[in-house]
């Protein structure tokens, strides 16, 4: 089953697309889309789970113990990016009026096997998402995340702008220095320099905000150590 799933709560609608990487394809608050609903290829729209790694894997090479594995860099050469499930159709495990559970096997090309589970639940004022990773028959590395795409300007059904252009509210204690290849060098930058950013942050104080003045404010809360 790969039809889109629509979840609803008071004033909120979330659309899940199992066929498109198990992603949250749309999130609407009071009729306004707070996610980009279409874009280039599989990685530039919606809010998709990144499993079993998030971000870029340098040159598509994974070293684990004494093993070296090569993972395909097809989406954004020369690095392997955002895991193995961005283009994979997920299975629908369970659905309800305001929550759904999707699942997908991790490989191939992931050499370790295993399975991922994506749960999405709507409340009266929030969307809650969870990712589980279950190993196969042997230990394996894993790191997960979500990649939301927020529009710079909110628009109503007629295409008219609502509120002001987006403002990102982020208070972080440190930033990983980014090299010429777009990947962290291993050095830490403190204090964090002014934006614009395409970087990884640590010691984030409070829930970062994505705010459209005079329209909507979204706060993103997580116990994750690293934020991009």
mmCIF file of C-alpha atoms in Angstrom:
data_model
loop_
_atom_site.group_PDB
_atom_site.id
_atom_site.type_symbol
_atom_site.label_atom_id
_atom_site.label_comp_id
_atom_site.label_asym_id
_atom_site.label_seq_id
_atom_site.Cartn_x
_atom_site.Cartn_y
_atom_site.Cartn_z
ATOM 1 C CA UNK A 1 0.000 0.000 0.000
ATOM 2 C CA UNK A 2 1.657 3.237 -1.143
ATOM 3 C CA UNK A 3 -1.219 5.730 -1.397
ATOM 4 C CA UNK A 4 -0.737 8.986 0.460
ATOM 5 C CA UNK A 5 -2.003 9.072 4.043
ATOM 6 C CA UNK A 6 -3.741 12.168 5.419
ATOM 7 C CA UNK A 7 -3.643 12.792 9.182
ATOM 8 C CA UNK A 8 -5.783 15.489 10.804
ATOM 9 C CA UNK A 9 -6.040 17.264 14.124
ATOM 10 C CA UNK A 10 -7.505 20.642 15.109
ATOM 11 C CA UNK A 11 -6.391 23.063 12.376
ATOM 12 C CA UNK A 12 -3.507 20.805 11.306
ATOM 13 C CA UNK A 13 -3.146 18.396 8.387
ATOM 14 C CA UNK A 14 -0.139 16.166 7.654
ATOM 15 C CA UNK A 15 0.236 14.135 4.460
ATOM 16 C CA UNK A 16 2.543 11.095 4.441
ATOM 17 C CA UNK A 17 3.853 9.615 1.187
ATOM 18 C CA UNK A 18 4.994 6.007 1.749
ATOM 19 C CA UNK A 19 6.094 5.681 -1.893
ATOM 20 C CA UNK A 20 8.394 8.733 -1.687
ATOM 21 C CA UNK A 21 10.777 7.629 1.030
ATOM 22 C CA UNK A 22 8.162 7.482 3.790
ATOM 23 C CA UNK A 23 8.251 11.254 4.036
ATOM 24 C CA UNK A 24 5.930 13.860 5.433
ATOM 25 C CA UNK A 25 4.965 15.260 2.039
ATOM 26 C CA UNK A 26 2.952 18.195 3.403
ATOM 27 C CA UNK A 27 2.158 19.888 6.710
ATOM 28 C CA UNK A 28 -0.637 22.443 6.721
ATOM 29 C CA UNK A 29 -1.559 24.740 9.587
ATOM 30 C CA UNK A 30 -4.785 26.720 9.182
ATOM 31 C CA UNK A 31 -4.604 25.948 5.460
ATOM 32 C CA UNK A 32 -1.016 27.222 4.994
ATOM 33 C CA UNK A 33 1.715 24.877 3.752
ATOM 34 C CA UNK A 34 4.685 25.061 6.119
ATOM 35 C CA UNK A 35 6.688 22.545 4.074
ATOM 36 C CA UNK A 36 7.815 22.727 0.448
ATOM 37 C CA UNK A 37 5.507 20.244 -1.282
ATOM 38 C CA UNK A 38 7.459 19.641 -4.491
ATOM 39 C CA UNK A 39 11.055 20.086 -5.585
ATOM 40 C CA UNK A 40 14.079 18.807 -7.447
ATOM 41 C CA UNK A 41 14.461 15.030 -7.271
ATOM 42 C CA UNK A 42 13.870 13.143 -4.022
ATOM 43 C CA UNK A 43 15.902 15.315 -1.641
ATOM 44 C CA UNK A 44 14.550 18.865 -1.999
ATOM 45 C CA UNK A 45 10.975 18.756 -0.689
ATOM 46 C CA UNK A 46 8.816 17.629 2.201
ATOM 47 C CA UNK A 47 10.342 16.267 5.387
ATOM 48 C CA UNK A 48 11.946 12.872 4.952
ATOM 49 C CA UNK A 49 13.658 10.440 7.334
ATOM 50 C CA UNK A 50 17.380 9.948 6.768
ATOM 51 C CA UNK A 51 18.277 6.356 7.662
ATOM 52 C CA UNK A 52 20.687 4.714 8.497
ATOM 53 C CA UNK A 53 22.849 7.800 8.203
ATOM 54 C CA UNK A 54 22.093 11.515 7.984
ATOM 55 C CA UNK A 55 24.090 13.922 5.844
ATOM 56 C CA UNK A 56 27.030 13.122 3.603
ATOM 57 C CA UNK A 57 29.210 10.022 3.830
ATOM 58 C CA UNK A 58 32.538 11.147 2.380
ATOM 59 C CA UNK A 59 33.180 9.574 -1.037
ATOM 60 C CA UNK A 60 30.564 6.934 -0.250
ATOM 61 C CA UNK A 61 33.013 5.019 1.938
ATOM 62 C CA UNK A 62 31.945 3.487 5.260
ATOM 63 C CA UNK A 63 34.597 2.000 7.538
ATOM 64 C CA UNK A 64 33.219 -0.247 10.264
ATOM 65 C CA UNK A 65 35.659 -2.295 12.308
ATOM 66 C CA UNK A 66 37.982 -3.984 9.822
ATOM 67 C CA UNK A 67 35.475 -3.671 6.993
ATOM 68 C CA UNK A 68 35.299 -1.099 4.205
ATOM 69 C CA UNK A 69 31.988 -0.685 2.380
ATOM 70 C CA UNK A 70 31.221 1.482 -0.641
ATOM 71 C CA UNK A 71 27.782 3.045 -0.820
ATOM 72 C CA UNK A 72 26.375 4.633 -3.996
ATOM 73 C CA UNK A 73 26.896 8.400 -4.438
ATOM 74 C CA UNK A 74 24.156 8.745 -7.049
ATOM 75 C CA UNK A 75 22.050 11.478 -5.418
ATOM 76 C CA UNK A 76 24.826 14.020 -4.815
ATOM 77 C CA UNK A 77 28.255 12.854 -6.045
ATOM 78 C CA UNK A 78 30.902 12.274 -4.901
ATOM 79 C CA UNK A 79 29.395 11.583 -1.462
ATOM 80 C CA UNK A 80 26.657 9.154 -0.422
ATOM 81 C CA UNK A 81 23.906 11.236 1.152
ATOM 82 C CA UNK A 82 20.948 10.823 3.537
ATOM 83 C CA UNK A 83 20.869 7.046 3.842
ATOM 84 C CA UNK A 84 19.327 4.326 1.709
ATOM 85 C CA UNK A 85 15.594 4.986 2.060
ATOM 86 C CA UNK A 86 15.052 8.432 0.489
ATOM 87 C CA UNK A 87 13.735 6.863 -2.730
ATOM 88 C CA UNK A 88 12.427 3.616 -1.221
ATOM 89 C CA UNK A 89 8.730 2.779 -0.848
ATOM 90 C CA UNK A 90 7.870 2.155 2.793
ATOM 91 C CA UNK A 91 5.276 -0.329 4.048
ATOM 92 C CA UNK A 92 2.209 0.999 5.853
ATOM 93 C CA UNK A 93 2.082 -0.767 9.215
ATOM 94 C CA UNK A 94 -0.782 1.090 10.864
ATOM 95 C CA UNK A 95 -2.903 4.189 10.292
ATOM 96 C CA UNK A 96 -5.465 6.172 12.253
ATOM 97 C CA UNK A 97 -7.165 9.548 12.094
ATOM 98 C CA UNK A 98 -4.148 11.388 13.538
ATOM 99 C CA UNK A 99 -1.232 8.909 13.498
ATOM 100 C CA UNK A 100 0.495 6.425 11.238
ATOM 101 C CA UNK A 101 3.405 3.983 11.314
ATOM 102 C CA UNK A 102 5.568 3.139 8.300
ATOM 103 C CA UNK A 103 8.466 0.672 8.008
ATOM 104 C CA UNK A 104 11.135 -0.286 5.465
ATOM 105 C CA UNK A 105 14.110 -2.635 5.152
ATOM 106 C CA UNK A 106 17.467 -0.838 5.074
ATOM 107 C CA UNK A 107 19.246 -2.697 2.346
ATOM 108 C CA UNK A 108 20.649 -3.261 -0.164
ATOM 109 C CA UNK A 109 22.886 -1.319 -0.748
ATOM 110 C CA UNK A 110 23.186 -1.193 3.056
ATOM 111 C CA UNK A 111 25.406 -4.246 3.789
ATOM 112 C CA UNK A 112 24.168 -4.975 7.331
ATOM 113 C CA UNK A 113 20.451 -5.598 6.871
ATOM 114 C CA UNK A 114 18.065 -4.190 9.456
ATOM 115 C CA UNK A 115 14.812 -2.278 9.362
ATOM 116 C CA UNK A 116 13.576 1.255 10.045
ATOM 117 C CA UNK A 117 10.263 2.365 11.533
ATOM 118 C CA UNK A 118 8.817 5.887 11.110
ATOM 119 C CA UNK A 119 5.961 6.996 13.372
ATOM 120 C CA UNK A 120 4.108 10.281 12.892
ATOM 121 C CA UNK A 121 1.460 11.611 15.261
ATOM 122 C CA UNK A 122 -0.555 14.848 15.248
ATOM 123 C CA UNK A 123 -1.720 16.638 18.388
ATOM 124 C CA UNK A 124 -3.681 19.854 18.780
ATOM 125 C CA UNK A 125 -0.567 22.037 18.480
ATOM 126 C CA UNK A 126 2.284 19.762 17.395
ATOM 127 C CA UNK A 127 3.540 17.057 15.079
ATOM 128 C CA UNK A 128 5.576 14.341 16.782
ATOM 129 C CA UNK A 129 7.820 12.057 14.728
ATOM 130 C CA UNK A 130 9.938 9.099 15.816
ATOM 131 C CA UNK A 131 12.445 6.935 13.951
ATOM 132 C CA UNK A 132 13.505 3.487 15.158
ATOM 133 C CA UNK A 133 16.388 1.507 13.670
ATOM 134 C CA UNK A 134 16.483 -2.264 14.233
ATOM 135 C CA UNK A 135 19.707 -4.117 13.454
ATOM 136 C CA UNK A 136 19.708 -7.340 11.496
ATOM 137 C CA UNK A 137 21.815 -10.344 12.466
ATOM 138 C CA UNK A 138 24.944 -8.370 13.417
ATOM 139 C CA UNK A 139 25.982 -5.058 14.946
ATOM 140 C CA UNK A 140 25.984 -2.015 12.696
ATOM 141 C CA UNK A 141 26.437 1.752 12.875
ATOM 142 C CA UNK A 142 23.432 4.052 12.577
ATOM 143 C CA UNK A 143 22.532 7.712 12.869
ATOM 144 C CA UNK A 144 19.159 9.114 11.856
ATOM 145 C CA UNK A 145 17.467 12.447 11.298
ATOM 146 C CA UNK A 146 14.763 14.315 9.416
ATOM 147 C CA UNK A 147 15.273 16.771 6.570
ATOM 148 C CA UNK A 148 12.463 19.359 6.481
ATOM 149 C CA UNK A 149 12.226 21.930 3.703
ATOM 150 C CA UNK A 150 10.497 25.112 4.888
ATOM 151 C CA UNK A 151 9.345 27.757 2.372
ATOM 152 C CA UNK A 152 10.891 31.208 2.653
ATOM 153 C CA UNK A 153 7.439 32.790 2.244
ATOM 154 C CA UNK A 154 4.055 31.358 3.226
ATOM 155 C CA UNK A 155 1.316 31.665 0.611
ATOM 156 C CA UNK A 156 -2.427 31.187 0.699
ATOM 157 C CA UNK A 157 -4.458 29.110 -1.748
ATOM 158 C CA UNK A 158 -4.472 32.010 -4.229
ATOM 159 C CA UNK A 159 -0.684 32.355 -4.077
ATOM 160 C CA UNK A 160 -0.626 35.605 -2.097
ATOM 161 C CA UNK A 161 2.103 36.011 0.512
ATOM 162 C CA UNK A 162 1.026 35.639 4.144
ATOM 163 C CA UNK A 163 3.228 37.279 6.773
ATOM 164 C CA UNK A 164 6.878 38.198 6.312
ATOM 165 C CA UNK A 165 9.809 36.168 4.928
ATOM 166 C CA UNK A 166 11.056 33.366 7.148
ATOM 167 C CA UNK A 167 13.410 34.065 10.063
ATOM 168 C CA UNK A 168 15.490 31.247 11.590
ATOM 169 C CA UNK A 169 15.937 31.529 15.363
ATOM 170 C CA UNK A 170 18.918 29.403 16.428
ATOM 171 C CA UNK A 171 21.047 29.774 19.552
ATOM 172 C CA UNK A 172 23.998 27.370 19.485
ATOM 173 C CA UNK A 173 27.209 27.226 21.492
ATOM 174 C CA UNK A 174 29.367 25.805 18.720
ATOM 175 C CA UNK A 175 29.542 24.982 15.018
ATOM 176 C CA UNK A 176 31.551 22.293 13.238
ATOM 177 C CA UNK A 177 33.948 23.903 10.781
ATOM 178 C CA UNK A 178 32.972 23.073 7.204
ATOM 179 C CA UNK A 179 35.658 22.220 4.659
ATOM 180 C CA UNK A 180 35.705 22.905 0.943
ATOM 181 C CA UNK A 181 33.951 19.582 0.297
ATOM 182 C CA UNK A 182 31.011 20.611 2.484
ATOM 183 C CA UNK A 183 31.919 18.163 5.271
ATOM 184 C CA UNK A 184 33.139 18.920 8.817
ATOM 185 C CA UNK A 185 36.910 19.108 9.272
ATOM 186 C CA UNK A 186 36.809 17.982 12.905
ATOM 187 C CA UNK A 187 37.424 21.494 14.273
ATOM 188 C CA UNK A 188 34.903 23.404 16.363
ATOM 189 C CA UNK A 189 34.065 27.093 15.860
ATOM 190 C CA UNK A 190 33.119 29.108 18.972
ATOM 191 C CA UNK A 191 31.337 31.489 19.049
ATOM 192 C CA UNK A 192 29.082 30.760 16.109
ATOM 193 C CA UNK A 193 29.597 33.311 13.303
ATOM 194 C CA UNK A 194 26.651 35.132 11.688
ATOM 195 C CA UNK A 195 24.673 33.303 8.982
ATOM 196 C CA UNK A 196 23.651 32.387 6.395
ATOM 197 C CA UNK A 197 24.496 28.817 7.413
ATOM 198 C CA UNK A 198 24.685 25.374 5.877
ATOM 199 C CA UNK A 199 26.415 23.887 8.875
ATOM 200 C CA UNK A 200 26.222 21.510 11.812
ATOM 201 C CA UNK A 201 25.693 22.949 15.316
ATOM 202 C CA UNK A 202 26.120 21.675 18.873
ATOM 203 C CA UNK A 203 25.080 22.878 22.326
ATOM 204 C CA UNK A 204 21.766 24.194 20.988
ATOM 205 C CA UNK A 205 19.943 26.180 23.676
ATOM 206 C CA UNK A 206 16.184 25.788 23.536
ATOM 207 C CA UNK A 207 14.022 24.753 20.610
ATOM 208 C CA UNK A 208 15.113 26.404 17.339
ATOM 209 C CA UNK A 209 12.409 28.384 15.587
ATOM 210 C CA UNK A 210 11.298 28.828 11.997
ATOM 211 C CA UNK A 211 9.207 31.987 12.107
ATOM 212 C CA UNK A 212 7.145 33.798 9.483
ATOM 213 C CA UNK A 213 6.450 37.185 11.143
ATOM 214 C CA UNK A 214 2.774 38.057 11.534
ATOM 215 C CA UNK A 215 1.782 34.564 10.362
ATOM 216 C CA UNK A 216 3.149 31.397 11.988
ATOM 217 C CA UNK A 217 5.949 30.181 14.221
ATOM 218 C CA UNK A 218 7.254 26.614 14.264
ATOM 219 C CA UNK A 219 9.482 25.335 17.067
ATOM 220 C CA UNK A 220 11.549 22.181 16.522
ATOM 221 C CA UNK A 221 12.312 20.215 19.699
ATOM 222 C CA UNK A 222 14.597 17.172 19.980
ATOM 223 C CA UNK A 223 17.148 15.622 22.296
ATOM 224 C CA UNK A 224 19.562 15.253 19.365
ATOM 225 C CA UNK A 225 23.141 16.451 19.976
ATOM 226 C CA UNK A 226 23.745 17.670 16.421
ATOM 227 C CA UNK A 227 21.589 20.087 14.415
ATOM 228 C CA UNK A 228 22.068 21.144 10.793
#
